[in-house]
Amino acid sequence: MAASRRPLAPDEPNRRAEIVRAASRLFAEKGYSATTIRDIAKAVDMQSGSPFYHFKTKHDMLLAVVLEGMATITRATRAAAARGGTPREVFDAMLLAHLEQLLAEDGRHFAATLLHEGHHLEPAALKELIAHKDTYEAMWQKALRDLKRAGNIGDDSRVTRLFLMGALNWTVQWYRPNGGRTVKQIARQISDLLLRANA
Amino acid sequence: MAASRRPLAPDEPNRRAEIVRAASRLFAEKGYSATTIRDIAKAVDMQSGSPFYHFKTKHDMLLAVVLEGMATITRATRAAAARGGTPREVFDAMLLAHLEQLLAEDGRHFAATLLHEGHHLEPAALKELIAHKDTYEAMWQKALRDLKRAGNIGDDSRVTRLFLMGALNWTVQWYRPNGGRTVKQIARQISDLLLRANA
DNA sequence: GCTTGTCAAGCAAGCGCTTGCTTGGTAGCA
DNA sequence: TGCTACCAAGCAAGCGCTTGCTTGACAAGC
């Protein structure tokens, strides 16, 4: 559908990726609808018609941003879980991975766009995104199930997972890089809040 | 600043309020920027220029929606806290009040607009909104402090409050009125999740 | 009882500007 | 010579908002 996955000459300056990054920043800061093609073009020093050489439509740019955000966060969290350990160790590693992708300097605009602007996608693309999200959240549901088996939490229901996702994703609204607290401290704090003291 | 507080003939159909309600629904569903004056006018059976008799600008409509959302939720939660009781009883009442305003049929669009579209306000109006929000969240901080004194929670820091707000406000993203769970059950569930068993 | 004036609450039309997107052309490299 | 990656220009549609005018309700004056 989109003009994705071109072969693209290796290690040359990749303008397409620059467009996607600039779009992610602008979508996150101003919102999808309030961001114009001219804004994006200007941010990468192009004329206003030129981005359409790389993308068929503005919606395709949004889709590229959102899919990259989803892929990055999924990859990081899956890798953290794969390192193994006790249920709590796995859970803590996942927390840290998720928060790092959400709050890190070079990825937070992708995450913010993913969380706040996804609903501007067309139905087909939105469906694709939701499928990815369901896969991702299933990882968390499993982690919660293991925590319960180990006696770390009392309830591993779907609502518990949704509360957790809310608390995590809401950090985008208030976290500031130089605000005194590190991402690691924040991850530790939510772990302490949710898990019973021992076990 | 806005053309508010007109005398307006009592108990006649108040078109201004209809515009605000329609705007809240459209802003919540499509976003501020993607909603046009023509959309709003059509929703209340007007010509596209007519809403400007009631509001000077589109931004003023957003401000009206957002302030009404903020006022409603503050009023409900403050009233819940004022009924008194043990720290946990107060906290549970506040949880229920907050969630009811967020999720109830007739107010959820105001809340959703407040949470997701507030950043489209102009700086002066945004500052006003943030002041209201700070006042509101101070209520919650106090409730958490009382919970800690009573031994119901271990940590009543600012980050704990932000996690709580995240879990609550995120419900807007996933709660569906006929999805099996009542608002009361959801309130109960987050209370159980956060508070230690006894005391 | 009929006219006249006032006012809230719109309508009908459209202005100036911005929007996403298209098109024809071309510089630079292979 | 052909292909990639753009530029310069602009089109049609839609945008927020303005303007001049109408309509219906109500009160005052005679």
PDB file of C-alpha atoms (C1' of nucleotides) in Angstrom, chain B residues 6 15 45-47 50 53-54, chain C residues 8-15:
ATOM      1  CA  ARG B   6     -25.010  36.745  28.920  1.00  0.00           C
ATOM      2  CA  ARG B  15     -28.112  27.237  21.831  1.00  0.00           C
ATOM      3  CA  ASP B  45     -28.327  22.723  12.575  1.00  0.00           C
ATOM      4  CA  MET B  46     -26.821  26.093  11.884  1.00  0.00           C
ATOM      5  CA  GLN B  47     -25.107  27.820   9.003  1.00  0.00           C
ATOM      6  CA  SER B  50     -23.586  31.381  12.976  1.00  0.00           C
ATOM      7  CA  TYR B  53     -22.420  34.951  17.149  1.00  0.00           C
ATOM      8  CA  HIS B  54     -21.814  32.979  20.365  1.00  0.00           C
TER       9      HIS B  54
ATOM     10  C1'  DA C   8     -31.388  38.587  20.164  1.00  0.00           C
ATOM     11  C1'  DA C   9     -30.334  35.056  17.066  1.00  0.00           C
ATOM     12  C1'  DG C  10     -29.480  33.800  13.340  1.00  0.00           C
ATOM     13  C1'  DC C  11     -28.960  33.232   7.529  1.00  0.00           C
ATOM     14  C1'  DA C  12     -26.636  33.697   2.905  1.00  0.00           C
ATOM     15  C1'  DA C  13     -22.777  34.791   0.690  1.00  0.00           C
ATOM     16  C1'  DG C  14     -18.256  35.107   0.199  1.00  0.00           C
ATOM     17  C1'  DC C  15     -13.219  36.886   1.228  1.00  0.00           C
TER      18       DC C  15
END
